[in-house]
Short mmCIF file of N, CA, C and O in Angstrom, two decimals:
data_model
loop_
_atom_site.label_atom_id
_atom_site.label_comp_id
_atom_site.label_asym_id
_atom_site.label_seq_id
_atom_site.Cartn_x
_atom_site.Cartn_y
_atom_site.Cartn_z
N UNK A 257 129.48 -25.09 -1.80
CA UNK A 257 128.40 -25.56 -1.59
C UNK A 257 127.34 -24.53 -2.13
O UNK A 257 127.64 -23.23 -1.63
N UNK A 258 126.38 -24.69 -2.99
CA UNK A 258 125.81 -23.95 -3.69
C UNK A 258 124.48 -23.65 -2.91
O UNK A 258 124.09 -24.49 -1.84
N UNK A 259 124.14 -22.52 -2.90
CA UNK A 259 122.70 -22.06 -2.05
C UNK A 259 121.45 -22.48 -2.66
O UNK A 259 121.39 -22.18 -3.86
N UNK A 260 120.73 -23.28 -2.06
CA UNK A 260 119.61 -23.61 -2.42
C UNK A 260 118.36 -22.76 -2.40
O UNK A 260 118.05 -22.20 -1.20
N UNK A 261 117.79 -22.28 -3.31
CA UNK A 261 116.68 -21.34 -3.31
C UNK A 261 115.44 -21.81 -3.94
O UNK A 261 115.52 -22.62 -5.30
N UNK A 262 114.25 -21.92 -3.27
CA UNK A 262 113.19 -22.58 -3.83
C UNK A 262 112.56 -21.89 -4.98
O UNK A 262 113.07 -20.54 -5.06
N UNK A 263 111.60 -22.36 -5.70
CA UNK A 263 110.76 -21.48 -6.62
C UNK A 263 110.13 -20.54 -6.30
O UNK A 263 110.31 -19.64 -6.77
N UNK A 264 109.58 -20.41 -4.96
CA UNK A 264 108.83 -19.39 -4.61
C UNK A 264 109.99 -18.37 -4.04
O UNK A 264 109.68 -17.09 -4.25
N UNK A 265 111.03 -18.85 -3.42
CA UNK A 265 112.05 -17.59 -2.70
C UNK A 265 112.45 -16.95 -4.05
O UNK A 265 112.86 -15.89 -4.45
N UNK A 266 112.79 -17.60 -5.32
CA UNK A 266 113.34 -17.19 -6.58
C UNK A 266 112.34 -15.86 -6.84
O UNK A 266 112.77 -15.22 -7.76
N UNK A 267 111.02 -15.91 -6.52
CA UNK A 267 110.09 -14.88 -7.23
C UNK A 267 110.16 -13.74 -6.28
O UNK A 267 110.46 -12.66 -7.01
N UNK A 268 110.91 -13.81 -5.07
CA UNK A 268 111.35 -12.44 -4.37
C UNK A 268 112.60 -12.04 -4.89
O UNK A 268 112.93 -10.70 -5.11
N UNK A 269 113.61 -12.73 -5.22
CA UNK A 269 114.99 -12.56 -5.97
C UNK A 269 114.51 -11.92 -7.21
O UNK A 269 115.14 -10.97 -7.43
N UNK A 270 113.68 -12.54 -7.95
CA UNK A 270 113.64 -12.00 -9.41
C UNK A 270 113.11 -10.30 -8.99
O UNK A 270 113.39 -9.40 -10.12
N UNK A 271 111.93 -9.96 -8.07
CA UNK A 271 111.74 -8.80 -7.96
C UNK A 271 113.08 -7.75 -7.46
O UNK A 271 112.94 -6.67 -8.03
N UNK A 272 114.02 -8.22 -7.02
CA UNK A 272 115.28 -7.59 -6.44
C UNK A 272 116.20 -7.65 -7.76
O UNK A 272 116.88 -6.49 -7.96
N UNK A 273 116.41 -8.33 -8.34
CA UNK A 273 116.96 -8.41 -9.43
C UNK A 273 116.38 -7.56 -10.57
O UNK A 273 117.25 -6.74 -11.35
N UNK A 274 115.10 -7.52 -10.90
CA UNK A 274 114.36 -6.51 -11.80
C UNK A 274 114.55 -4.98 -11.72
O UNK A 274 114.90 -4.13 -12.19
N UNK A 275 114.19 -4.87 -10.13
CA UNK A 275 114.26 -3.42 -9.65
C UNK A 275 115.36 -2.94 -8.82
O UNK A 275 115.09 -1.71 -8.28
N UNK A 276 116.27 -3.89 -8.52
CA UNK A 276 117.38 -3.28 -7.57
C UNK A 276 117.11 -3.19 -6.04
O UNK A 276 115.83 -3.91 -5.82
N UNK A 277 117.68 -2.69 -5.46
CA UNK A 277 117.43 -2.68 -3.88
C UNK A 277 115.98 -2.10 -3.86
O UNK A 277 115.62 -0.85 -4.42
N UNK A 278 115.12 -2.42 -2.77
CA UNK A 278 113.61 -1.95 -2.65
C UNK A 278 113.45 -2.08 -1.12
O UNK A 278 113.79 -3.03 -0.28
N UNK A 279 112.54 -1.14 -0.83
CA UNK A 279 111.82 -1.26 0.47
C UNK A 279 110.82 -2.22 0.71
O UNK A 279 110.53 -3.00 -0.45
N UNK A 280 110.59 -2.51 1.80
CA UNK A 280 109.72 -3.95 2.16
C UNK A 280 108.25 -3.53 1.17
O UNK A 280 107.93 -4.45 0.70
N UNK A 281 107.89 -2.22 1.49
CA UNK A 281 106.49 -2.17 0.76
C UNK A 281 106.80 -2.41 -0.64
O UNK A 281 105.95 -2.89 -1.20
N UNK A 282 108.13 -1.94 -1.21
CA UNK A 282 107.97 -1.82 -2.89
C UNK A 282 108.33 -3.25 -3.33
O UNK A 282 107.73 -3.71 -4.31
N UNK A 283 109.16 -4.04 -2.31
CA UNK A 283 109.04 -5.44 -2.54
C UNK A 283 107.82 -5.99 -2.82
O UNK A 283 107.71 -7.06 -3.55
N UNK A 284 106.84 -6.22 -1.56
CA UNK A 284 105.79 -6.64 -1.67
C UNK A 284 105.01 -6.54 -2.89
O UNK A 284 104.48 -7.31 -3.46
N UNK A 285 104.84 -5.04 -3.11
CA UNK A 285 104.18 -4.58 -4.46
C UNK A 285 104.76 -5.17 -5.65
O UNK A 285 103.78 -5.93 -6.57
N UNK A 286 105.86 -5.55 -5.63
CA UNK A 286 106.70 -5.92 -6.98
C UNK A 286 106.43 -7.61 -7.05
O UNK A 286 105.98 -8.07 -8.21
N UNK A 287 106.52 -8.19 -6.08
CA UNK A 287 106.09 -9.76 -5.98
C UNK A 287 104.95 -9.83 -6.40
O UNK A 287 104.24 -10.86 -7.06
N UNK A 288 103.68 -9.01 -5.92
CA UNK A 288 102.41 -9.24 -6.01
C UNK A 288 101.98 -9.01 -7.32
O UNK A 288 100.89 -9.43 -7.70
N UNK A 289 102.97 -8.15 -8.06
CA UNK A 289 102.38 -7.95 -9.41
C UNK A 289 102.31 -9.31 -10.32
O UNK A 289 101.95 -9.27 -11.34
N UNK A 290 103.35 -10.46 -9.62
CA UNK A 290 103.43 -11.48 -10.33
C UNK A 290 102.84 -12.78 -9.64
O UNK A 290 102.69 -13.86 -10.28
N UNK A 291 102.59 -12.68 -8.22
CA UNK A 291 102.13 -13.66 -7.83
C UNK A 291 100.80 -13.40 -6.56
O UNK A 291 100.85 -12.34 -6.24
N UNK A 292 99.94 -14.22 -6.69
CA UNK A 292 98.73 -13.58 -5.84
C UNK A 292 98.85 -14.07 -4.39
O UNK A 292 98.16 -14.62 -3.54
N UNK A 293 100.10 -13.82 -3.61
CA UNK A 293 100.46 -14.24 -2.33
C UNK A 293 99.98 -13.08 -1.09
O UNK A 293 100.23 -11.96 -1.71
N UNK A 294 99.87 -13.52 0.10
CA UNK A 294 99.58 -12.47 0.95
C UNK A 294 101.21 -11.79 1.49
O UNK A 294 102.07 -12.49 1.22
N UNK A 295 100.71 -10.83 1.81
CA UNK A 295 102.28 -10.12 2.49
C UNK A 295 102.91 -11.04 3.47
O UNK A 295 104.08 -10.86 3.47
N UNK A 296 102.19 -11.71 4.26
CA UNK A 296 102.86 -12.63 5.34
C UNK A 296 103.64 -13.48 4.58
O UNK A 296 104.75 -13.99 5.09
N UNK A 297 103.07 -14.07 3.38
CA UNK A 297 103.99 -15.02 2.51
C UNK A 297 105.32 -14.69 1.92
O UNK A 297 106.50 -15.21 2.21
N UNK A 298 104.87 -13.32 1.68
CA UNK A 298 106.23 -12.84 1.10
C UNK A 298 107.13 -12.57 2.23
O UNK A 298 108.28 -12.55 2.08
N UNK A 299 106.80 -11.84 3.15
CA UNK A 299 107.74 -11.82 4.61
C UNK A 299 108.50 -12.82 4.81
O UNK A 299 109.74 -12.94 5.08
N UNK A 300 108.04 -14.05 5.21
CA UNK A 300 108.33 -15.44 5.39
C UNK A 300 109.30 -15.86 4.26
O UNK A 300 110.66 -16.08 4.72
N UNK A 301 108.96 -15.74 3.06
CA UNK A 301 110.21 -15.87 1.74
C UNK A 301 111.18 -15.18 2.06
O UNK A 301 112.56 -15.45 1.90
N UNK A 302 111.04 -13.84 2.56
CA UNK A 302 112.17 -12.78 2.51
C UNK A 302 113.21 -13.39 3.63
O UNK A 302 114.13 -13.10 3.91
N UNK A 303 112.53 -13.33 4.86
CA UNK A 303 113.19 -13.87 6.11
C UNK A 303 114.19 -15.12 5.79
O UNK A 303 115.15 -15.22 5.92
N UNK A 304 113.43 -16.11 4.99
CA UNK A 304 114.38 -17.33 4.82
C UNK A 304 115.40 -17.06 3.77
O UNK A 304 116.46 -17.49 3.88
N UNK A 305 115.18 -16.35 2.85
CA UNK A 305 116.23 -15.57 1.78
C UNK A 305 117.36 -15.09 2.79
O UNK A 305 118.81 -15.33 2.53
N UNK A 306 116.91 -14.28 3.38
CA UNK A 306 117.93 -13.54 4.70
C UNK A 306 118.83 -14.47 5.42
O UNK A 306 119.86 -14.44 5.80
N UNK A 307 117.89 -15.40 5.98
CA UNK A 307 118.74 -16.54 6.59
C UNK A 307 119.67 -17.43 5.92
O UNK A 307 120.84 -17.52 6.14
N UNK A 308 119.45 -17.64 4.59
CA UNK A 308 120.28 -18.18 3.77
C UNK A 308 121.65 -17.34 3.09
O UNK A 308 122.35 -17.93 2.74
N UNK A 309 121.24 -16.10 3.35
CA UNK A 309 122.47 -15.18 2.90
C UNK A 309 122.44 -14.69 1.65
O UNK A 309 123.18 -14.23 0.99
N UNK A 310 120.98 -15.06 1.02
CA UNK A 310 121.14 -14.63 -0.24
C UNK A 310 120.45 -13.21 -0.65
O UNK A 310 120.41 -12.51 -1.73
N UNK A 311 119.77 -12.75 0.53
CA UNK A 311 119.33 -11.15 0.68
C UNK A 311 119.86 -10.58 1.71
O UNK A 311 120.09 -11.24 2.77
N UNK A 312 120.21 -9.27 1.84
CA UNK A 312 120.46 -8.76 2.87
C UNK A 312 119.87 -7.37 3.13
O UNK A 312 119.17 -6.65 2.14
N UNK A 313 119.73 -6.66 4.28
CA UNK A 313 118.92 -5.39 4.36
C UNK A 313 119.88 -4.36 4.90
O UNK A 313 121.04 -4.75 5.25
N UNK A 314 119.77 -3.35 4.31
CA UNK A 314 120.79 -1.88 4.53
C UNK A 314 119.81 -0.72 4.61
O UNK A 314 119.03 -0.65 3.96
N UNK A 315 119.92 0.06 5.65
CA UNK A 315 119.71 1.40 5.75
C UNK A 315 120.25 2.24 4.48
O UNK A 315 121.41 2.68 4.60
N UNK A 316 119.30 2.93 3.85
CA UNK A 316 119.70 3.79 2.78
C UNK A 316 118.92 4.90 3.00
O UNK A 316 117.63 4.86 2.94
N UNK A 317 119.49 6.40 3.05
CA UNK A 317 118.70 7.40 3.42
C UNK A 317 117.39 7.18 4.64
O UNK A 317 116.41 7.70 4.45
N UNK A 318 118.03 6.67 5.37
CA UNK A 318 116.91 6.27 6.60
C UNK A 318 115.92 5.11 6.40
O UNK A 318 115.06 4.91 7.52
N UNK A 319 116.14 4.36 5.29
CA UNK A 319 114.85 3.42 5.03
C UNK A 319 115.77 2.10 4.95
O UNK A 319 116.68 2.14 4.41
N UNK A 320 114.97 1.02 5.38
CA UNK A 320 115.58 -0.31 5.30
C UNK A 320 115.43 -0.62 3.73
O UNK A 320 114.13 -0.49 3.33
N UNK A 321 116.26 -1.08 3.32
CA UNK A 321 116.22 -1.65 1.70
C UNK A 321 116.78 -2.94 1.64
O UNK A 321 117.75 -3.39 2.20
N UNK A 322 116.22 -3.74 0.81
CA UNK A 322 116.62 -5.16 0.50
C UNK A 322 117.29 -5.31 -0.63
O UNK A 322 117.11 -4.50 -1.78
N UNK A 323 118.46 -5.96 -0.65
CA UNK A 323 119.30 -6.25 -1.51
C UNK A 323 119.86 -7.76 -1.75
O UNK A 323 119.76 -8.27 -1.33
N UNK A 324 119.55 -8.26 -3.41
CA UNK A 324 120.10 -9.48 -3.48
C UNK A 324 121.29 -9.67 -3.32
O UNK A 324 122.22 -8.68 -3.88
N UNK A 325 121.81 -10.57 -2.71
CA UNK A 325 123.44 -10.83 -2.55
C UNK A 325 123.87 -11.73 -3.75
O UNK A 325 124.83 -11.33 -4.21
N UNK A 326 123.20 -12.70 -4.16
CA UNK A 326 123.61 -13.49 -5.29
C UNK A 326 122.90 -12.96 -6.50
O UNK A 326 121.98 -12.32 -6.39
N UNK A 327 123.71 -12.96 -7.43
CA UNK A 327 123.22 -12.20 -8.94
C UNK A 327 122.57 -13.43 -9.68
O UNK A 327 122.51 -14.67 -9.35
N UNK A 328 121.56 -12.76 -10.40
CA UNK A 328 121.02 -13.88 -11.39
C UNK A 328 121.68 -14.91 -12.04
O UNK A 328 121.25 -15.99 -12.34
N UNK A 329 122.65 -14.44 -12.70
CA UNK A 329 123.45 -15.48 -13.56
C UNK A 329 124.12 -16.51 -12.85
O UNK A 329 124.02 -17.57 -12.96
N UNK A 330 124.65 -16.13 -11.50
CA UNK A 330 125.14 -17.16 -10.46
C UNK A 330 124.03 -18.25 -10.37
O UNK A 330 124.35 -19.24 -10.42
N UNK A 331 123.03 -17.71 -9.99
CA UNK A 331 121.83 -18.61 -9.46
C UNK A 331 121.44 -19.22 -10.63
O UNK A 331 121.27 -20.55 -10.50
N UNK A 332 121.17 -18.80 -11.94
CA UNK A 332 120.94 -19.77 -13.15
C UNK A 332 121.86 -20.67 -13.39
O UNK A 332 121.74 -21.91 -13.67
N UNK A 333 123.22 -20.47 -13.19
CA UNK A 333 124.22 -21.59 -13.74
C UNK A 333 124.23 -22.53 -12.56
O UNK A 333 124.17 -23.88 -13.06
N UNK A 334 123.65 -22.21 -11.47
CA UNK A 334 123.50 -23.31 -10.43
C UNK A 334 122.42 -24.10 -10.71
O UNK A 334 122.59 -25.57 -10.54
N UNK A 335 121.32 -23.85 -11.05
CA UNK A 335 120.10 -24.37 -11.44
C UNK A 335 120.27 -25.30 -12.18
O UNK A 335 119.84 -26.39 -12.72
N UNK A 336 121.06 -24.76 -13.59
CA UNK A 336 121.38 -25.69 -14.61
C UNK A 336 122.46 -26.60 -14.15
O UNK A 336 122.12 -27.82 -14.68
N UNK A 337 123.44 -26.40 -13.49
CA UNK A 337 124.13 -27.78 -12.89
C UNK A 337 123.62 -28.57 -12.03
O UNK A 337 123.66 -29.80 -12.30
N UNK A 338 122.64 -28.21 -11.40
CA UNK A 338 121.66 -28.88 -10.52
C UNK A 338 120.84 -30.15 -11.57
O UNK A 338 121.05 -31.36 -11.45
N UNK A 339 120.35 -29.35 -12.44
CA UNK A 339 119.38 -30.11 -13.59
C UNK A 339 120.47 -31.03 -14.28
O UNK A 339 120.25 -32.35 -14.24
N UNK A 340 121.65 -30.66 -14.67
CA UNK A 340 122.57 -31.72 -15.20
C UNK A 340 123.09 -32.97 -14.33
O UNK A 340 122.90 -33.83 -14.61
N UNK A 341 123.30 -32.53 -13.26
CA UNK A 341 123.85 -33.61 -12.12
C UNK A 341 122.51 -34.24 -11.90
O UNK A 341 122.79 -35.73 -11.84
N UNK A 342 121.09 -33.96 -11.70
CA UNK A 342 120.25 -35.05 -11.30
C UNK A 342 119.60 -35.44 -12.51
O UNK A 342 119.26 -36.80 -12.16
N UNK A 343 119.52 -34.97 -13.57
CA UNK A 343 118.93 -35.84 -14.84
C UNK A 343 119.88 -36.35 -16.02
O UNK A 343 119.52 -37.28 -16.92
N UNK A 344 121.12 -35.92 -15.87
CA UNK A 344 122.02 -36.03 -17.19
C UNK A 344 123.51 -36.61 -16.58
O UNK A 344 124.62 -36.58 -17.37
N UNK A 345 123.66 -36.89 -15.26
CA UNK A 345 125.01 -37.49 -15.07
C UNK A 345 126.09 -36.54 -14.88
O UNK A 345 127.27 -36.73 -14.82
N UNK A 346 125.47 -35.11 -14.76
CA UNK A 346 126.48 -34.22 -14.90
C UNK A 346 127.07 -33.87 -16.25
O UNK A 346 127.83 -33.02 -16.31
N UNK A 347 126.71 -34.05 -17.17
CA UNK A 347 127.39 -34.25 -18.48
C UNK A 347 126.47 -33.33 -19.70
O UNK A 347 125.15 -33.77 -19.92
N UNK A 348 126.98 -32.39 -19.84
CA UNK A 348 126.23 -31.02 -20.59
C UNK A 348 125.70 -31.55 -21.93
O UNK A 348 124.89 -31.23 -22.57
N UNK A 349 126.75 -32.43 -22.66
CA UNK A 349 126.36 -32.86 -23.83
C UNK A 349 124.99 -34.00 -23.81
O UNK A 349 124.48 -34.00 -24.88
N UNK A 350 124.80 -34.51 -22.99
CA UNK A 350 123.49 -35.35 -22.82
C UNK A 350 122.32 -34.32 -22.85
O UNK A 350 121.37 -34.51 -23.74
N UNK A 351 122.48 -33.29 -22.15
CA UNK A 351 121.16 -32.17 -22.29
C UNK A 351 121.32 -31.59 -23.76
O UNK A 351 120.17 -31.18 -24.32
N UNK A 352 122.36 -31.23 -24.25
CA UNK A 352 122.62 -30.58 -25.54
C UNK A 352 122.05 -31.72 -26.78
O UNK A 352 121.01 -31.29 -27.60
N UNK A 353 122.06 -32.96 -26.63
CA UNK A 353 121.83 -33.98 -27.54
C UNK A 353 120.06 -33.98 -27.43
O UNK A 353 119.63 -34.12 -28.36
N UNK A 354 119.76 -34.13 -26.30
CA UNK A 354 118.17 -34.02 -26.08
C UNK A 354 117.56 -32.89 -26.46
O UNK A 354 116.63 -32.87 -27.42
N UNK A 355 118.04 -31.60 -26.30
CA UNK A 355 117.60 -30.24 -27.14
C UNK A 355 117.76 -30.41 -28.40
O UNK A 355 116.79 -29.94 -29.27
N UNK A 356 118.68 -30.95 -29.26
CA UNK A 356 118.81 -31.20 -30.59
C UNK A 356 117.79 -32.14 -31.07
O UNK A 356 117.25 -31.99 -32.01
N UNK A 357 117.76 -33.27 -30.38
CA UNK A 357 116.59 -34.05 -30.76
C UNK A 357 115.20 -33.39 -30.57
O UNK A 357 114.33 -34.07 -31.38
N UNK A 358 114.82 -32.64 -29.59
CA UNK A 358 113.72 -32.14 -29.49
C UNK A 358 113.61 -30.46 -29.58
O UNK A 358 113.71 -29.97 -28.34
N UNK A 359 113.83 -30.10 -30.72
CA UNK A 359 113.64 -28.56 -30.75
C UNK A 359 112.43 -27.90 -30.24
O UNK A 359 112.54 -26.79 -29.75
N UNK A 360 111.36 -28.62 -30.30
CA UNK A 360 110.19 -27.99 -29.47
C UNK A 360 110.17 -27.96 -27.82
O UNK A 360 109.35 -27.41 -27.48
N UNK A 361 111.44 -28.33 -27.43
CA UNK A 361 111.04 -28.20 -25.98
C UNK A 361 111.77 -26.96 -25.49
O UNK A 361 111.67 -26.37 -24.58
#
């Protein structure tokens, strides 16, 4: 079973993928660089990701740091598979045909 990550949650993961393990303060700063969210919103998203098992916390040098458990490539592949299943009956050739017909996409 694939882990479902919302678009908002993916912004938190993107910060962790880009900068590696981060303290809470650094994670907040990194996410806020791309999103106009309040600290509480980011904290909620982080908590959800931890409940799902997508992020874990670990003490490093006495500081709590957050690590992405899933890697970006695995997440992207799952998102593409969901798209294929939802819109193209799970058949990649149908997506490829659409992209070939519409290179502007």
